[in-house]
PDB file of C-alpha atoms in Angstrom:
ATOM      1  CA  UNK A   1     145.637-116.607-230.656  1.00 52.00           C
ATOM      2  CA  UNK A   2     145.840-112.840-230.263  1.00 64.00           C
ATOM      3  CA  UNK A   3     143.209-112.395-232.968  1.00 58.00           C
ATOM      4  CA  UNK A   4     140.851-114.780-231.157  1.00 48.00           C
ATOM      5  CA  UNK A   5     141.288-112.867-227.894  1.00 46.00           C
ATOM      6  CA  UNK A   6     140.587-109.567-229.643  1.00 53.00           C
ATOM      7  CA  UNK A   7     137.420-110.977-231.197  1.00 53.00           C
ATOM      8  CA  UNK A   8     136.231-112.311-227.821  1.00 55.00           C
ATOM      9  CA  UNK A   9     136.920-108.970-226.122  1.00 44.00           C
ATOM     10  CA  UNK A  10     135.070-107.146-228.903  1.00 53.00           C
ATOM     11  CA  UNK A  11     132.038-109.417-228.508  1.00 51.00           C
ATOM     12  CA  UNK A  12     132.015-108.867-224.766  1.00 44.00           C
ATOM     13  CA  UNK A  13     132.153-105.090-225.245  1.00 43.00           C
ATOM     14  CA  UNK A  14     129.271-105.198-227.723  1.00 42.00           C
ATOM     15  CA  UNK A  15     127.208-107.302-225.310  1.00 46.00           C
ATOM     16  CA  UNK A  16     127.865-104.931-222.402  1.00 39.00           C
ATOM     17  CA  UNK A  17     126.987-101.895-224.498  1.00 38.00           C
ATOM     18  CA  UNK A  18     123.783-103.588-225.598  1.00 42.00           C
ATOM     19  CA  UNK A  19     122.787-104.322-222.004  1.00 37.00           C
ATOM     20  CA  UNK A  20     123.536-100.773-220.896  1.00 36.00           C
ATOM     21  CA  UNK A  21     121.440 -99.458-223.769  1.00 37.00           C
ATOM     22  CA  UNK A  22     118.314-101.222-222.534  1.00 36.00           C
ATOM     23  CA  UNK A  23     115.736 -98.994-220.817  1.00 39.00           C
ATOM     24  CA  UNK A  24     116.092 -99.002-217.038  1.00 36.00           C
ATOM     25  CA  UNK A  25     113.126 -96.905-215.996  1.00 38.00           C
ATOM     26  CA  UNK A  26     111.291 -98.219-212.956  1.00 42.00           C
ATOM     27  CA  UNK A  27     110.228-101.860-212.737  1.00 46.00           C
ATOM     28  CA  UNK A  28     110.931-104.299-215.543  1.00 48.00           C
ATOM     29  CA  UNK A  29     109.537-103.087-218.822  1.00 54.00           C
ATOM     30  CA  UNK A  30     107.484-106.229-219.245  1.00 71.00           C
ATOM     31  CA  UNK A  31     106.098-105.945-215.717  1.00 88.00           C
ATOM     32  CA  UNK A  32     104.876-102.410-216.376  1.00 88.00           C
ATOM     33  CA  UNK A  33     103.073-103.525-219.506  1.00 88.00           C
ATOM     34  CA  UNK A  34     101.549-106.525-217.751  1.00 89.00           C
ATOM     35  CA  UNK A  35     100.442-104.490-214.750  1.00 87.00           C
ATOM     36  CA  UNK A  36      98.859-101.588-216.609  1.00 90.00           C
ATOM     37  CA  UNK A  37      97.550-103.419-219.690  1.00 89.00           C
ATOM     38  CA  UNK A  38      95.636-101.002-221.970  1.00 88.00           C
ATOM     39  CA  UNK A  39      96.700 -98.117-219.734  1.00 88.00           C
ATOM     40  CA  UNK A  40     100.299 -98.793-220.816  1.00 92.00           C
ATOM     41  CA  UNK A  41      99.322 -98.394-224.482  1.00 93.00           C
ATOM     42  CA  UNK A  42      97.354 -95.270-223.636  1.00 91.00           C
ATOM     43  CA  UNK A  43     100.385 -93.725-221.920  1.00 92.00           C
ATOM     44  CA  UNK A  44     102.597 -94.503-224.926  1.00 93.00           C
ATOM     45  CA  UNK A  45     100.060 -92.949-227.296  1.00 93.00           C
ATOM     46  CA  UNK A  46      99.699 -89.888-225.054  1.00 91.00           C
ATOM     47  CA  UNK A  47     103.483 -89.386-225.283  1.00 95.00           C
ATOM     48  CA  UNK A  48     103.349 -89.678-229.094  1.00 93.00           C
ATOM     49  CA  UNK A  49     104.978 -93.094-229.103  1.00 92.00           C
ATOM     50  CA  UNK A  50     107.790 -92.173-226.690  1.00 94.00           C
ATOM     51  CA  UNK A  51     108.039 -95.445-224.767  1.00 94.00           C
ATOM     52  CA  UNK A  52     110.661 -94.100-222.351  1.00 94.00           C
ATOM     53  CA  UNK A  53     108.456 -91.138-221.369  1.00 95.00           C
ATOM     54  CA  UNK A  54     105.451 -93.426-220.916  1.00 94.00           C
ATOM     55  CA  UNK A  55     107.435 -95.793-218.687  1.00 95.00           C
ATOM     56  CA  UNK A  56     108.705 -92.896-216.621  1.00 95.00           C
ATOM     57  CA  UNK A  57     105.146 -91.694-216.084  1.00 94.00           C
ATOM     58  CA  UNK A  58     103.835 -95.143-215.124  1.00 94.00           C
ATOM     59  CA  UNK A  59     106.820 -95.799-212.854  1.00 93.00           C
ATOM     60  CA  UNK A  60     106.118 -92.511-211.098  1.00 94.00           C
ATOM     61  CA  UNK A  61     102.503 -93.569-210.567  1.00 92.00           C
ATOM     62  CA  UNK A  62     103.700 -96.818-208.998  1.00 92.00           C
ATOM     63  CA  UNK A  63     106.143 -94.965-206.782  1.00 92.00           C
ATOM     64  CA  UNK A  64     103.513 -92.486-205.665  1.00 91.00           C
ATOM     65  CA  UNK A  65     100.468 -94.725-205.260  1.00 91.00           C
ATOM     66  CA  UNK A  66     101.702 -98.315-205.171  1.00 87.00           C
ATOM     67  CA  UNK A  67     101.952 -98.454-201.385  1.00 87.00           C
ATOM     68  CA  UNK A  68      98.446 -97.287-200.589  1.00 84.00           C
ATOM     69  CA  UNK A  69      96.767 -99.348-197.882  1.00 84.00           C
ATOM     70  CA  UNK A  70      93.060-100.116-197.791  1.00 81.00           C
ATOM     71  CA  UNK A  71      90.895 -98.587-195.106  1.00 90.00           C
ATOM     72  CA  UNK A  72      88.422-101.236-193.937  1.00 91.00           C
ATOM     73  CA  UNK A  73      84.689-100.773-194.338  1.00 92.00           C
ATOM     74  CA  UNK A  74      82.182-102.118-191.872  1.00 92.00           C
ATOM     75  CA  UNK A  75      79.404-104.422-193.017  1.00 93.00           C
ATOM     76  CA  UNK A  76      76.932-101.596-192.492  1.00 95.00           C
ATOM     77  CA  UNK A  77      78.974 -99.189-194.601  1.00 95.00           C
ATOM     78  CA  UNK A  78      79.084-101.741-197.393  1.00 94.00           C
ATOM     79  CA  UNK A  79      75.319-102.198-197.241  1.00 96.00           C
ATOM     80  CA  UNK A  80      74.797 -98.445-197.379  1.00 97.00           C
ATOM     81  CA  UNK A  81      77.019 -98.091-200.423  1.00 97.00           C
ATOM     82  CA  UNK A  82      75.270-100.946-202.201  1.00 97.00           C
ATOM     83  CA  UNK A  83      71.850 -99.452-201.415  1.00 97.00           C
ATOM     84  CA  UNK A  84      72.923 -96.051-202.738  1.00 97.00           C
ATOM     85  CA  UNK A  85      74.173 -97.581-205.967  1.00 97.00           C
ATOM     86  CA  UNK A  86      70.895 -99.447-206.452  1.00 96.00           C
ATOM     87  CA  UNK A  87      69.011 -96.161-206.075  1.00 97.00           C
ATOM     88  CA  UNK A  88      71.274 -94.589-208.694  1.00 96.00           C
ATOM     89  CA  UNK A  89      70.478 -97.393-211.114  1.00 95.00           C
ATOM     90  CA  UNK A  90      66.764 -96.938-210.468  1.00 95.00           C
ATOM     91  CA  UNK A  91      66.996 -93.196-211.041  1.00 93.00           C
ATOM     92  CA  UNK A  92      68.743 -93.781-214.350  1.00 93.00           C
ATOM     93  CA  UNK A  93      65.387 -94.820-215.863  1.00 90.00           C
ATOM     94  CA  UNK A  94      63.990 -91.310-215.580  1.00 90.00           C
ATOM     95  CA  UNK A  95      67.110 -89.153-215.382  1.00 91.00           C
ATOM     96  CA  UNK A  96      70.248 -90.688-216.969  1.00 90.00           C
ATOM     97  CA  UNK A  97      72.415 -87.566-216.734  1.00 89.00           C
ATOM     98  CA  UNK A  98      71.625 -86.937-213.083  1.00 91.00           C
ATOM     99  CA  UNK A  99      72.215 -90.609-212.288  1.00 93.00           C
ATOM    100  CA  UNK A 100      75.693 -90.482-213.799  1.00 93.00           C
ATOM    101  CA  UNK A 101      76.499 -87.402-211.747  1.00 93.00           C
ATOM    102  CA  UNK A 102      75.405 -89.201-208.583  1.00 95.00           C
ATOM    103  CA  UNK A 103      77.417 -92.274-209.567  1.00 96.00           C
ATOM    104  CA  UNK A 104      80.527 -90.142-210.019  1.00 95.00           C
ATOM    105  CA  UNK A 105      79.996 -88.542-206.610  1.00 95.00           C
ATOM    106  CA  UNK A 106      79.360 -91.870-204.861  1.00 97.00           C
ATOM    107  CA  UNK A 107      82.358 -93.572-206.458  1.00 96.00           C
ATOM    108  CA  UNK A 108      84.585 -90.636-205.522  1.00 94.00           C
ATOM    109  CA  UNK A 109      83.355 -90.877-201.931  1.00 94.00           C
ATOM    110  CA  UNK A 110      83.960 -94.634-201.853  1.00 96.00           C
ATOM    111  CA  UNK A 111      87.490 -94.220-203.201  1.00 94.00           C
ATOM    112  CA  UNK A 112      88.213 -91.688-200.471  1.00 92.00           C
ATOM    113  CA  UNK A 113      86.804 -93.957-197.766  1.00 94.00           C
ATOM    114  CA  UNK A 114      88.900 -96.861-199.060  1.00 93.00           C
ATOM    115  CA  UNK A 115      92.118 -94.888-198.811  1.00 90.00           C
ATOM    116  CA  UNK A 116      92.630 -93.359-202.232  1.00 91.00           C
ATOM    117  CA  UNK A 117      93.896 -89.757-202.467  1.00 87.00           C
ATOM    118  CA  UNK A 118      91.292 -87.025-202.500  1.00 79.00           C
ATOM    119  CA  UNK A 119      93.479 -83.926-202.785  1.00 74.00           C
ATOM    120  CA  UNK A 120      93.155 -83.786-206.570  1.00 81.00           C
ATOM    121  CA  UNK A 121      91.069 -85.733-209.046  1.00 84.00           C
ATOM    122  CA  UNK A 122      94.028 -86.458-211.314  1.00 87.00           C
ATOM    123  CA  UNK A 123      95.804 -88.116-208.381  1.00 89.00           C
ATOM    124  CA  UNK A 124      92.744 -90.230-207.696  1.00 91.00           C
ATOM    125  CA  UNK A 125      92.599 -91.350-211.323  1.00 92.00           C
ATOM    126  CA  UNK A 126      96.322 -92.140-211.271  1.00 93.00           C
ATOM    127  CA  UNK A 127      95.893 -94.242-208.124  1.00 93.00           C
ATOM    128  CA  UNK A 128      92.979 -96.119-209.677  1.00 93.00           C
ATOM    129  CA  UNK A 129      95.127 -96.843-212.734  1.00 93.00           C
ATOM    130  CA  UNK A 130      97.699 -98.499-210.446  1.00 93.00           C
ATOM    131  CA  UNK A 131      95.291-100.682-208.465  1.00 92.00           C
ATOM    132  CA  UNK A 132      92.411-101.158-210.934  1.00 93.00           C
ATOM    133  CA  UNK A 133      93.967-100.656-214.384  1.00 92.00           C
ATOM    134  CA  UNK A 134      91.199-102.603-216.152  1.00 92.00           C
ATOM    135  CA  UNK A 135      88.611-100.073-214.989  1.00 94.00           C
ATOM    136  CA  UNK A 136      90.419 -96.738-215.024  1.00 95.00           C
ATOM    137  CA  UNK A 137      89.175 -95.826-218.505  1.00 95.00           C
ATOM    138  CA  UNK A 138      85.594 -96.397-217.324  1.00 95.00           C
ATOM    139  CA  UNK A 139      86.344 -94.026-214.446  1.00 95.00           C
ATOM    140  CA  UNK A 140      87.547 -91.329-216.835  1.00 94.00           C
ATOM    141  CA  UNK A 141      84.498 -91.791-219.058  1.00 94.00           C
ATOM    142  CA  UNK A 142      82.134 -91.543-216.101  1.00 94.00           C
ATOM    143  CA  UNK A 143      83.709 -88.283-215.019  1.00 91.00           C
ATOM    144  CA  UNK A 144      83.561 -86.777-218.484  1.00 91.00           C
ATOM    145  CA  UNK A 145      79.909 -87.673-218.973  1.00 91.00           C
ATOM    146  CA  UNK A 146      78.971 -86.630-215.445  1.00 89.00           C
ATOM    147  CA  UNK A 147      80.663 -83.269-215.973  1.00 85.00           C
ATOM    148  CA  UNK A 148      78.693 -82.804-219.208  1.00 81.00           C
ATOM    149  CA  UNK A 149      75.436 -83.248-217.266  1.00 70.00           C
ATOM    150  CA  UNK A 150      72.020 -84.156-218.572  1.00 52.00           C
ATOM    151  CA  UNK A 151      72.372 -81.822-221.535  1.00 50.00           C
ATOM    152  CA  UNK A 152      75.780 -83.119-222.572  1.00 53.00           C
ATOM    153  CA  UNK A 153      76.679 -85.138-225.612  1.00 53.00           C
ATOM    154  CA  UNK A 154      76.063 -88.852-225.713  1.00 62.00           C
ATOM    155  CA  UNK A 155      72.991 -90.947-226.282  1.00 82.00           C
ATOM    156  CA  UNK A 156      71.082 -92.827-223.628  1.00 86.00           C
ATOM    157  CA  UNK A 157      72.686 -96.143-224.530  1.00 89.00           C
ATOM    158  CA  UNK A 158      76.156 -94.624-224.207  1.00 90.00           C
ATOM    159  CA  UNK A 159      75.270 -93.320-220.739  1.00 92.00           C
ATOM    160  CA  UNK A 160      73.878 -96.695-219.754  1.00 92.00           C
ATOM    161  CA  UNK A 161      77.057 -98.453-220.912  1.00 94.00           C
ATOM    162  CA  UNK A 162      79.154 -95.950-218.956  1.00 94.00           C
ATOM    163  CA  UNK A 163      77.160 -96.659-215.790  1.00 95.00           C
ATOM    164  CA  UNK A 164      77.535-100.419-216.245  1.00 95.00           C
ATOM    165  CA  UNK A 165      81.289-100.128-216.655  1.00 96.00           C
ATOM    166  CA  UNK A 166      81.522 -97.766-213.682  1.00 96.00           C
ATOM    167  CA  UNK A 167      79.658-100.333-211.600  1.00 96.00           C
ATOM    168  CA  UNK A 168      82.409-102.861-212.312  1.00 95.00           C
ATOM    169  CA  UNK A 169      84.896-100.443-210.755  1.00 95.00           C
ATOM    170  CA  UNK A 170      82.494 -99.691-207.898  1.00 96.00           C
ATOM    171  CA  UNK A 171      82.261-103.420-207.048  1.00 95.00           C
ATOM    172  CA  UNK A 172      86.033-103.868-207.261  1.00 93.00           C
ATOM    173  CA  UNK A 173      86.739-100.930-204.954  1.00 94.00           C
ATOM    174  CA  UNK A 174      83.998-101.964-202.531  1.00 93.00           C
ATOM    175  CA  UNK A 175      85.350-105.516-202.340  1.00 87.00           C
ATOM    176  CA  UNK A 176      89.055-104.701-202.595  1.00 76.00           C
ATOM    177  CA  UNK A 177      90.774-101.466-201.705  1.00 62.00           C
ATOM    178  CA  UNK A 178      94.351-100.599-202.664  1.00 67.00           C
ATOM    179  CA  UNK A 179      96.838-103.423-202.034  1.00 57.00           C
ATOM    180  CA  UNK A 180      93.908-105.866-201.782  1.00 53.00           C
ATOM    181  CA  UNK A 181      93.091-105.736-205.474  1.00 50.00           C
ATOM    182  CA  UNK A 182      94.175-108.802-207.376  1.00 44.00           C
ATOM    183  CA  UNK A 183      93.759-109.662-211.019  1.00 37.00           C
ATOM    184  CA  UNK A 184      90.235-108.336-210.897  1.00 39.00           C
ATOM    185  CA  UNK A 185      86.767-109.774-210.850  1.00 40.00           C
ATOM    186  CA  UNK A 186      85.145-111.401-213.871  1.00 39.00           C
ATOM    187  CA  UNK A 187      82.879-109.246-215.969  1.00 40.00           C
ATOM    188  CA  UNK A 188      79.589-108.983-214.094  1.00 37.00           C
ATOM    189  CA  UNK A 189      77.507-107.370-216.805  1.00 39.00           C
ATOM    190  CA  UNK A 190      75.255-110.391-217.072  1.00 36.00           C
ATOM    191  CA  UNK A 191      74.078-109.656-213.542  1.00 41.00           C
ATOM    192  CA  UNK A 192      73.757-105.907-213.996  1.00 42.00           C
ATOM    193  CA  UNK A 193      70.278-104.615-214.535  1.00 48.00           C
ATOM    194  CA  UNK A 194      70.478-100.908-215.292  1.00 53.00           C
ATOM    195  CA  UNK A 195      67.153-100.322-216.960  1.00 53.00           C
ATOM    196  CA  UNK A 196      66.963 -98.217-220.068  1.00 55.00           C
ATOM    197  CA  UNK A 197      64.960 -95.001-219.759  1.00 53.00           C
ATOM    198  CA  UNK A 198      61.441 -95.486-221.040  1.00 53.00           C
ATOM    199  CA  UNK A 199      60.063 -93.433-223.880  1.00 49.00           C
ATOM    200  CA  UNK A 200      56.719 -91.688-223.489  1.00 39.00           C
ATOM    201  CA  UNK A 201      55.070 -94.587-225.260  1.00 40.00           C
ATOM    202  CA  UNK A 202      56.773 -97.119-222.997  1.00 46.00           C
ATOM    203  CA  UNK A 203      55.695 -95.177-219.922  1.00 36.00           C
ATOM    204  CA  UNK A 204      52.088 -95.982-220.735  1.00 34.00           C
ATOM    205  CA  UNK A 205      52.683 -99.716-220.855  1.00 37.00           C
ATOM    206  CA  UNK A 206      53.981-102.212-218.382  1.00 38.00           C
ATOM    207  CA  UNK A 207      57.293-103.969-218.701  1.00 36.00           C
ATOM    208  CA  UNK A 208      60.258-102.650-220.604  1.00 33.00           C
ATOM    209  CA  UNK A 209      63.950-102.959-219.791  1.00 22.00           C
TER     210      UNK A 209
END
């Protein structure tokens, strides 16, 4: 009987030790991975595979930015933002680099007006990763390409793709600020019509995309 009791006690101790050994950083580990999606994997890779460090970083982002509240936009403000974005898309035909710079500026302004931090760009990106994790990588790409300017690296098609992906984030932020954002909107690329810049030969003919 004594042997049985000892075995039971030993099993209980092993179970308790196992539970205590589980990571306890921030929200449930699974919930962090579900919430951040690819951003979770990016954080792990950035910490050279250190899952604990990645979870600490993401938990800190949630603590710092998870309680942001959306500032409402009037119908007129929404119309103005939409009109400005349309003009950016039109300008892309003749000046892709400049258009990306304008898109970066307009999106930054919209994020500020919707209640995201504006004291530092890294804080703004971190807040976007919390509320729009599906689009945060597009935000980073837009900023990198916009900073490179018209003479930076990247072909026209790459710039066009970056603008399309940035527009997905633009629509999400315009329609849903922090704390309003849900699972996200479906991919709208089928309805996006950012025209490719025309070559000199195309400029002499009608049509083109």
